mmCIF file of C-alpha atoms in Angstrom:
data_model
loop_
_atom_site.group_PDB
_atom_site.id
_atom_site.type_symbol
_atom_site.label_atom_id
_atom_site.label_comp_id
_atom_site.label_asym_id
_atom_site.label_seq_id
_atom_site.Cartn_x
_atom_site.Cartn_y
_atom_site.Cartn_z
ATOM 1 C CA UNK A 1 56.746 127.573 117.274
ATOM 2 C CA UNK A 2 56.577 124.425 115.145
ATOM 3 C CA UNK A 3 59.734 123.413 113.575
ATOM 4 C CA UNK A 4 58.367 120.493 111.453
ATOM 5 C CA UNK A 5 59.928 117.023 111.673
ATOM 6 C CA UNK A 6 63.270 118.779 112.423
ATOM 7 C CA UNK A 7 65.630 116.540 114.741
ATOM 8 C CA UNK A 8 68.666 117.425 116.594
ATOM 9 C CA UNK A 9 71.445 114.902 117.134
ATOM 10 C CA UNK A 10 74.084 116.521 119.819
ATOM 11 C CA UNK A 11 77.870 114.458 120.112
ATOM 12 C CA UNK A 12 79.467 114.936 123.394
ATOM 13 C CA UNK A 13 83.336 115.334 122.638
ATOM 14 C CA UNK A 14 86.226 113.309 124.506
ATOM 15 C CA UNK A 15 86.239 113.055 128.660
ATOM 16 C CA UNK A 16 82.714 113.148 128.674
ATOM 17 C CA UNK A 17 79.674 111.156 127.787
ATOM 18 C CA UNK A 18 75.949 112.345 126.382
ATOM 19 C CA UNK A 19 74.857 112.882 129.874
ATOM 20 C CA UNK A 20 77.455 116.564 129.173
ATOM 21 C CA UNK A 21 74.335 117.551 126.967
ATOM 22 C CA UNK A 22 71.409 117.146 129.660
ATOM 23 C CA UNK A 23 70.605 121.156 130.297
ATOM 24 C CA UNK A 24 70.526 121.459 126.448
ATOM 25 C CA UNK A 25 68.199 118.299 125.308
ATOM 26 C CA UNK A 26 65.678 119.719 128.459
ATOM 27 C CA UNK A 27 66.126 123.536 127.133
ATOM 28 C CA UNK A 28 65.418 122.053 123.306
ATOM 29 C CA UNK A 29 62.455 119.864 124.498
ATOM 30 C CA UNK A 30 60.592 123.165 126.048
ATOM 31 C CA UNK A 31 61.105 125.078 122.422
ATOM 32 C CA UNK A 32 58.830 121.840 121.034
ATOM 33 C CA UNK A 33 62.784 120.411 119.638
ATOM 34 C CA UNK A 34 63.346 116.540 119.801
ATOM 35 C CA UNK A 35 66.822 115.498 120.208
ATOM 36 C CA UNK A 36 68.989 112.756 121.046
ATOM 37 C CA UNK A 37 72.291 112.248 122.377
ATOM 38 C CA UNK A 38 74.625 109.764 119.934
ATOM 39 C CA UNK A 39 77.240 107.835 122.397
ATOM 40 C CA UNK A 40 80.586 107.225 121.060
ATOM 41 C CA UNK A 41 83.312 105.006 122.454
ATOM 42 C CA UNK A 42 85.894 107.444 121.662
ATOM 43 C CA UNK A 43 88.001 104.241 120.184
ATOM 44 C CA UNK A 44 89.532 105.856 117.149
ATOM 45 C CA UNK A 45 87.594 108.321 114.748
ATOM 46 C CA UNK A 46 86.311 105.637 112.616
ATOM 47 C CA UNK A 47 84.604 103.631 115.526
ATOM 48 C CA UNK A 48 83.082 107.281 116.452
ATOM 49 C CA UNK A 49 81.852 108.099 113.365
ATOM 50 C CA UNK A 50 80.361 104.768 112.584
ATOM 51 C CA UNK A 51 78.839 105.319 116.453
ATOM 52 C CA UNK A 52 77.578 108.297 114.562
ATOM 53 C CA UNK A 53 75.779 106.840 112.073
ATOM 54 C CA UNK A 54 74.323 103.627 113.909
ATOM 55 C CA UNK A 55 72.818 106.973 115.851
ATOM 56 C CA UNK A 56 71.163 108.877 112.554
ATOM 57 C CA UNK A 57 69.857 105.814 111.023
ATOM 58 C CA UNK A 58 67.502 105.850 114.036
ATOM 59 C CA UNK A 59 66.131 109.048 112.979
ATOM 60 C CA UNK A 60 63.953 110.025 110.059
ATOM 61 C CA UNK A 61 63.680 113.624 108.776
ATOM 62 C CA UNK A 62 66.232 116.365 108.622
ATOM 63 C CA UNK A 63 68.817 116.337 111.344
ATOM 64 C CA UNK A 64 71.018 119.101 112.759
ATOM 65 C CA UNK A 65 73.968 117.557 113.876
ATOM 66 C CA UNK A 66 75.767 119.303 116.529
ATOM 67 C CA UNK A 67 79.069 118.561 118.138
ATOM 68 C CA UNK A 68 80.616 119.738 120.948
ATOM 69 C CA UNK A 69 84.815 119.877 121.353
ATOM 70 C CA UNK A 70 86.434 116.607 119.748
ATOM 71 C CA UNK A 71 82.961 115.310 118.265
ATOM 72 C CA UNK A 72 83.300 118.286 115.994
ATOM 73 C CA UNK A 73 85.735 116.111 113.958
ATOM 74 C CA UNK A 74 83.157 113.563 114.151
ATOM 75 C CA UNK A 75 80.124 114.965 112.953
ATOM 76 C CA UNK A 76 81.964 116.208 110.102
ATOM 77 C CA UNK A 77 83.165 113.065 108.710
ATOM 78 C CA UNK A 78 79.882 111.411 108.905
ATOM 79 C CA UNK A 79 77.942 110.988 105.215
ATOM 80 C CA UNK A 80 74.680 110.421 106.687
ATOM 81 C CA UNK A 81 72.276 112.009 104.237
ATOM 82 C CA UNK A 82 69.814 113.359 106.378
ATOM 83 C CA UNK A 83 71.757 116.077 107.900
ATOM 84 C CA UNK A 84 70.860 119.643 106.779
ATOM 85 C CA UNK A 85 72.946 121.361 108.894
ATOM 86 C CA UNK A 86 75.896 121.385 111.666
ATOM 87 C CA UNK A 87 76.960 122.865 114.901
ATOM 88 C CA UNK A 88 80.407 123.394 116.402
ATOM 89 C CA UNK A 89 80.432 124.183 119.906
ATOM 90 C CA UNK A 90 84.055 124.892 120.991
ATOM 91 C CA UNK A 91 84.804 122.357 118.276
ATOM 92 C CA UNK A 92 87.583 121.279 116.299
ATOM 93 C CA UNK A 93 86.626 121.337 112.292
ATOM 94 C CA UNK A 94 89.655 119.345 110.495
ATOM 95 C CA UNK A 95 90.220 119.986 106.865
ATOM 96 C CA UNK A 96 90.740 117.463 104.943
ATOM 97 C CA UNK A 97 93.694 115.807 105.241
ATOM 98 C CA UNK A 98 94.309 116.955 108.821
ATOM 99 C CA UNK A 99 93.855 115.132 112.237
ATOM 100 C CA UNK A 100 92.273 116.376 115.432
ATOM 101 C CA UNK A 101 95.816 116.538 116.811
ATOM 102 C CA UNK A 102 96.755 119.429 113.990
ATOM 103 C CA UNK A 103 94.280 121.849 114.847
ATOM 104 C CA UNK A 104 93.815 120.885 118.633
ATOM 105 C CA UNK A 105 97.775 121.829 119.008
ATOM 106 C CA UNK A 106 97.390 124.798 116.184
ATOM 107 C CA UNK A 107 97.086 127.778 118.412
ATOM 108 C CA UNK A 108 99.135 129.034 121.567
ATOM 109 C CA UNK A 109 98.405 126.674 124.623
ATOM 110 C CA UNK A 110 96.543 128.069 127.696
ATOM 111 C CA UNK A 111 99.275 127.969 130.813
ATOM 112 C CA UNK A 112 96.219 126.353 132.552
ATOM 113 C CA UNK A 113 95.586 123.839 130.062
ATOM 114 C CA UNK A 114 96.392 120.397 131.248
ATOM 115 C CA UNK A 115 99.595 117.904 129.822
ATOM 116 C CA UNK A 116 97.466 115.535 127.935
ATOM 117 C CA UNK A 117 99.902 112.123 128.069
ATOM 118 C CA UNK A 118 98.860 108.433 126.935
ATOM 119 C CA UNK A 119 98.355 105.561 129.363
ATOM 120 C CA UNK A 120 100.053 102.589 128.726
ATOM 121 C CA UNK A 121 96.730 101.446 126.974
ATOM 122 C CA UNK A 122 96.897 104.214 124.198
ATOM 123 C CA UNK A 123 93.952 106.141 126.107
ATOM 124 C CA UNK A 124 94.018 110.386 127.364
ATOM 125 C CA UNK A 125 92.716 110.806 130.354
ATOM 126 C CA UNK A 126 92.403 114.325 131.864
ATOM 127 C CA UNK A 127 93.756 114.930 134.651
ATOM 128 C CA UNK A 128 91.248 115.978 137.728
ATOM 129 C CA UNK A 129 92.488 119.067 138.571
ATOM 130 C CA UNK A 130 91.726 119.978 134.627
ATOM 131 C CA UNK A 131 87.701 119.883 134.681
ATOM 132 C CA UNK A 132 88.304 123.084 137.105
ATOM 133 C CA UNK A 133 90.982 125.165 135.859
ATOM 134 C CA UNK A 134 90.705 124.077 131.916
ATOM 135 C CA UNK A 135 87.314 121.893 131.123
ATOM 136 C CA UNK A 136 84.629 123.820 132.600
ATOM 137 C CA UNK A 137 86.305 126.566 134.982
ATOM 138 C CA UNK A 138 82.765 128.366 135.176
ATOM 139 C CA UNK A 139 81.003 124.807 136.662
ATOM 140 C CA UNK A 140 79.693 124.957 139.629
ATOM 141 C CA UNK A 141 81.527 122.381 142.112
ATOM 142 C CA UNK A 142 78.171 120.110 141.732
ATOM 143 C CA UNK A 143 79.073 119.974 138.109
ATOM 144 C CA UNK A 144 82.673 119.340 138.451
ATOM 145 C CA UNK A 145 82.038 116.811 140.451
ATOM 146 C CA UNK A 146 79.958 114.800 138.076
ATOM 147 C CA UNK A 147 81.817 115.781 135.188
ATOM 148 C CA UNK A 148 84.602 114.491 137.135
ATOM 149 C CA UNK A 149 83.296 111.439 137.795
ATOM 150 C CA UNK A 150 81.800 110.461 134.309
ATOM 151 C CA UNK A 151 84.761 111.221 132.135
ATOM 152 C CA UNK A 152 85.577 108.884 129.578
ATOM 153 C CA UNK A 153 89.294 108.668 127.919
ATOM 154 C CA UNK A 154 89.513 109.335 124.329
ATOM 155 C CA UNK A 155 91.987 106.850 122.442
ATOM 156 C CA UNK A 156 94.992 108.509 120.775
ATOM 157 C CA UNK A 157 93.579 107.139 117.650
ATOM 158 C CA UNK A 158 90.817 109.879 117.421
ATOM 159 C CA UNK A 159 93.378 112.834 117.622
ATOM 160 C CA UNK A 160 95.836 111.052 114.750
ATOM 161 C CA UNK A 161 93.321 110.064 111.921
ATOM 162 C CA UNK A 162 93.465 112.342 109.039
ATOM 163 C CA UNK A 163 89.927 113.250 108.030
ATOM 164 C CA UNK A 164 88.497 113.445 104.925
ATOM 165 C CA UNK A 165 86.208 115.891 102.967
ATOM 166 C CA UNK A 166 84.313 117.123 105.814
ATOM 167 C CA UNK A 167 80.297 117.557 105.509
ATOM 168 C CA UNK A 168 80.974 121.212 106.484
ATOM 169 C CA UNK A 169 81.927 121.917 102.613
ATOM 170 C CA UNK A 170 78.931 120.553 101.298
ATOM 171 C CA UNK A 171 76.772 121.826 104.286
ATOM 172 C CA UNK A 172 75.722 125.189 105.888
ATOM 173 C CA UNK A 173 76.901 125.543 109.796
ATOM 174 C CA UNK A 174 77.004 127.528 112.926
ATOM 175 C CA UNK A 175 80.064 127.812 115.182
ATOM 176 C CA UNK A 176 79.719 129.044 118.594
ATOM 177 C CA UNK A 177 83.456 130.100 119.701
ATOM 178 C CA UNK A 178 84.347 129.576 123.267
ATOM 179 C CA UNK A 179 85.682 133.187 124.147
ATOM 180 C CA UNK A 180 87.082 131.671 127.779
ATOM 181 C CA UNK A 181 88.162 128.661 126.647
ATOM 182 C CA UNK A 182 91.173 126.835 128.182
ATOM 183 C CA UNK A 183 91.502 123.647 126.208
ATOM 184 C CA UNK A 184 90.831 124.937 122.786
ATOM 185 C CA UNK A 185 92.178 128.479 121.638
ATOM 186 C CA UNK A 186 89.803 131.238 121.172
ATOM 187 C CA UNK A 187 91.825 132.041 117.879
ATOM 188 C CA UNK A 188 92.058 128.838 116.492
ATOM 189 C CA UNK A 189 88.092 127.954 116.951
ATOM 190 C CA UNK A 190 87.721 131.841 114.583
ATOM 191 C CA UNK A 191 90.202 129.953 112.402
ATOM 192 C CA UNK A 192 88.464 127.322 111.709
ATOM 193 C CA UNK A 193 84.987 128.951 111.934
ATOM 194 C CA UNK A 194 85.998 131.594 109.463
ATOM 195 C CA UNK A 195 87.555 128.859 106.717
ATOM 196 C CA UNK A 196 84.631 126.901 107.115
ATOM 197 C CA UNK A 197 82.229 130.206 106.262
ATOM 198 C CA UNK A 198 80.331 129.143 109.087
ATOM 199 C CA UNK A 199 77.785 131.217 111.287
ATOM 200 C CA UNK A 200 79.930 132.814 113.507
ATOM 201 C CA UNK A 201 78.562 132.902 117.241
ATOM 202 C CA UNK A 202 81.157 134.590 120.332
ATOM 203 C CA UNK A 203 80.253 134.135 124.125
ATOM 204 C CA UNK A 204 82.378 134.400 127.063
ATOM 205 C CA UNK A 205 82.006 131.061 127.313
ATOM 206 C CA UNK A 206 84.609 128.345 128.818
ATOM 207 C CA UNK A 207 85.527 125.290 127.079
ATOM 208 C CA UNK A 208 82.195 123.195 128.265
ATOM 209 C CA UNK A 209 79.077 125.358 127.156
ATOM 210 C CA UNK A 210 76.839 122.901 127.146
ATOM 211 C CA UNK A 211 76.924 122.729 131.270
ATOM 212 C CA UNK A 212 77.988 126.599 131.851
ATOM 213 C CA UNK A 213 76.575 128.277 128.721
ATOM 214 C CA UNK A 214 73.498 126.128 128.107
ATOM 215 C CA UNK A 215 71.065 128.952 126.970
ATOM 216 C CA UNK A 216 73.385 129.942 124.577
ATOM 217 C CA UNK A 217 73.946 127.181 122.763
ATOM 218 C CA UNK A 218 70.655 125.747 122.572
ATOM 219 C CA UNK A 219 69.972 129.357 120.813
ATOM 220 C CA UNK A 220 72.401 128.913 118.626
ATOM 221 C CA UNK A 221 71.178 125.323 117.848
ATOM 222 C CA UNK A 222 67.648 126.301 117.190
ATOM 223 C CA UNK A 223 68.831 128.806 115.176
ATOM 224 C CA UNK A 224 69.885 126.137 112.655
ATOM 225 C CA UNK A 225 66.379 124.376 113.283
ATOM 226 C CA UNK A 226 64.961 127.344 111.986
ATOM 227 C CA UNK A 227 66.637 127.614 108.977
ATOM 228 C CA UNK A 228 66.612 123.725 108.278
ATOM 229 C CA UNK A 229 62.517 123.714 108.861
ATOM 230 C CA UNK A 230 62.194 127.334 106.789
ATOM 231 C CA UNK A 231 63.570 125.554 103.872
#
């Protein structure tokens, strides 16, 4: 199926990097998809969004942007005027006016959910034992292990930056809720998915998809393709 000049851009969220993304960019590339991954040093929102952007301009044609956990807040801040359309995968979709902090804490919080403390440089790391019973409890220990090893701390100025008017008001998207997930509640991701009118997609999924769930999200994201390149 030929989805025209259609791009993908996928944003890996905090404790992770774009490698978190791998099954999906092979899975897209074998449905005829080209996509990217858009690295963000997870420095404050700002730095992460202008990350973002250094990413898009890269890119020519309509993009659908698709973030996964944290990068959610990301990918909806951006202004980048080539995006047709966005995906939230277990994401977090501030309103305006809110941080990542409001709606990451807005829901009930998992007994197996890690305590999520700041080092004495400002930076979250999560703790080991997390990427098994929280991050990504369906990974197989391979997985774990990498994901282990990879993680990257997010900077407690990406969870306390009040967003603006996020692109998700001006643009349509998909939200594939997490039905398993540890980190995130199930209730608040159909919170947020149902204020932002979004596409409304429910697996029993853990927190990290995009290693556990791969076939499911990348239907999910081509699902967007195909609306973008029908257009």
């Amino acid at each position: 199926m030929s989805f025209g000049n259609v791009s993908v851009v996928l944003v890996h969220g905090a404790w992770a990097d774009g490698s978190s993304w791998s099954k999906v960019i092979n899975r897209l590339r074998d449905q005829g998809v080209n996509a990217i991954a858009a690295p963000l040093p997870l420095t404050s929102l700002s730095d992460d969004v202008t990350a973002l952007d250094r990413a898009l301009e890269r890119i020519e044609g309509p993009v659908v942007l698709a973030g996964h956990a944290y990068a959610g807040a990301v990918i909806g801040s951006t202004r980048s005027r080539n995006i047709e359309a966005l995906v939230y995968v277990a994401a977090l979709a501030p309103d305006e006016g809110e941080t990542v902090s409001d709606v990451f804490y807005r829901g009930e919080t998992h007994p197996q959910a890690p305590q999520l403390t700041p080092d004495r440089h400002g930076l979250i790391w999560l703790p080991q034992e997390g990427f098994a019973q929280a991050f990504a409890q369906h990974a197989a220990p391979q997985e774990l292990a990498v994901l282990t090893a990879v993680q990257r701390p997010i900077s407690v100025s990406c969870i306390s930056e009040a967003v603006g008017r996020p692109l998700w008001k001006d643009r349509p998207s998909w939200f594939l809720i997490a039905e398993q997930d540890r980190m995130i509640n199930p209730g608040t991701q159909n919170f947020m998915a149902g204020r932002m009118n979004a596409h409304v997609r429910s697996y029993e999924a853990d927190h990290t998809p995009i290693v556990t769930a791969p076939d499911a999200v990348t239907h999910v994201i081509v699902e967007a393709v195909q609306s973008v390149s029908a257009r």
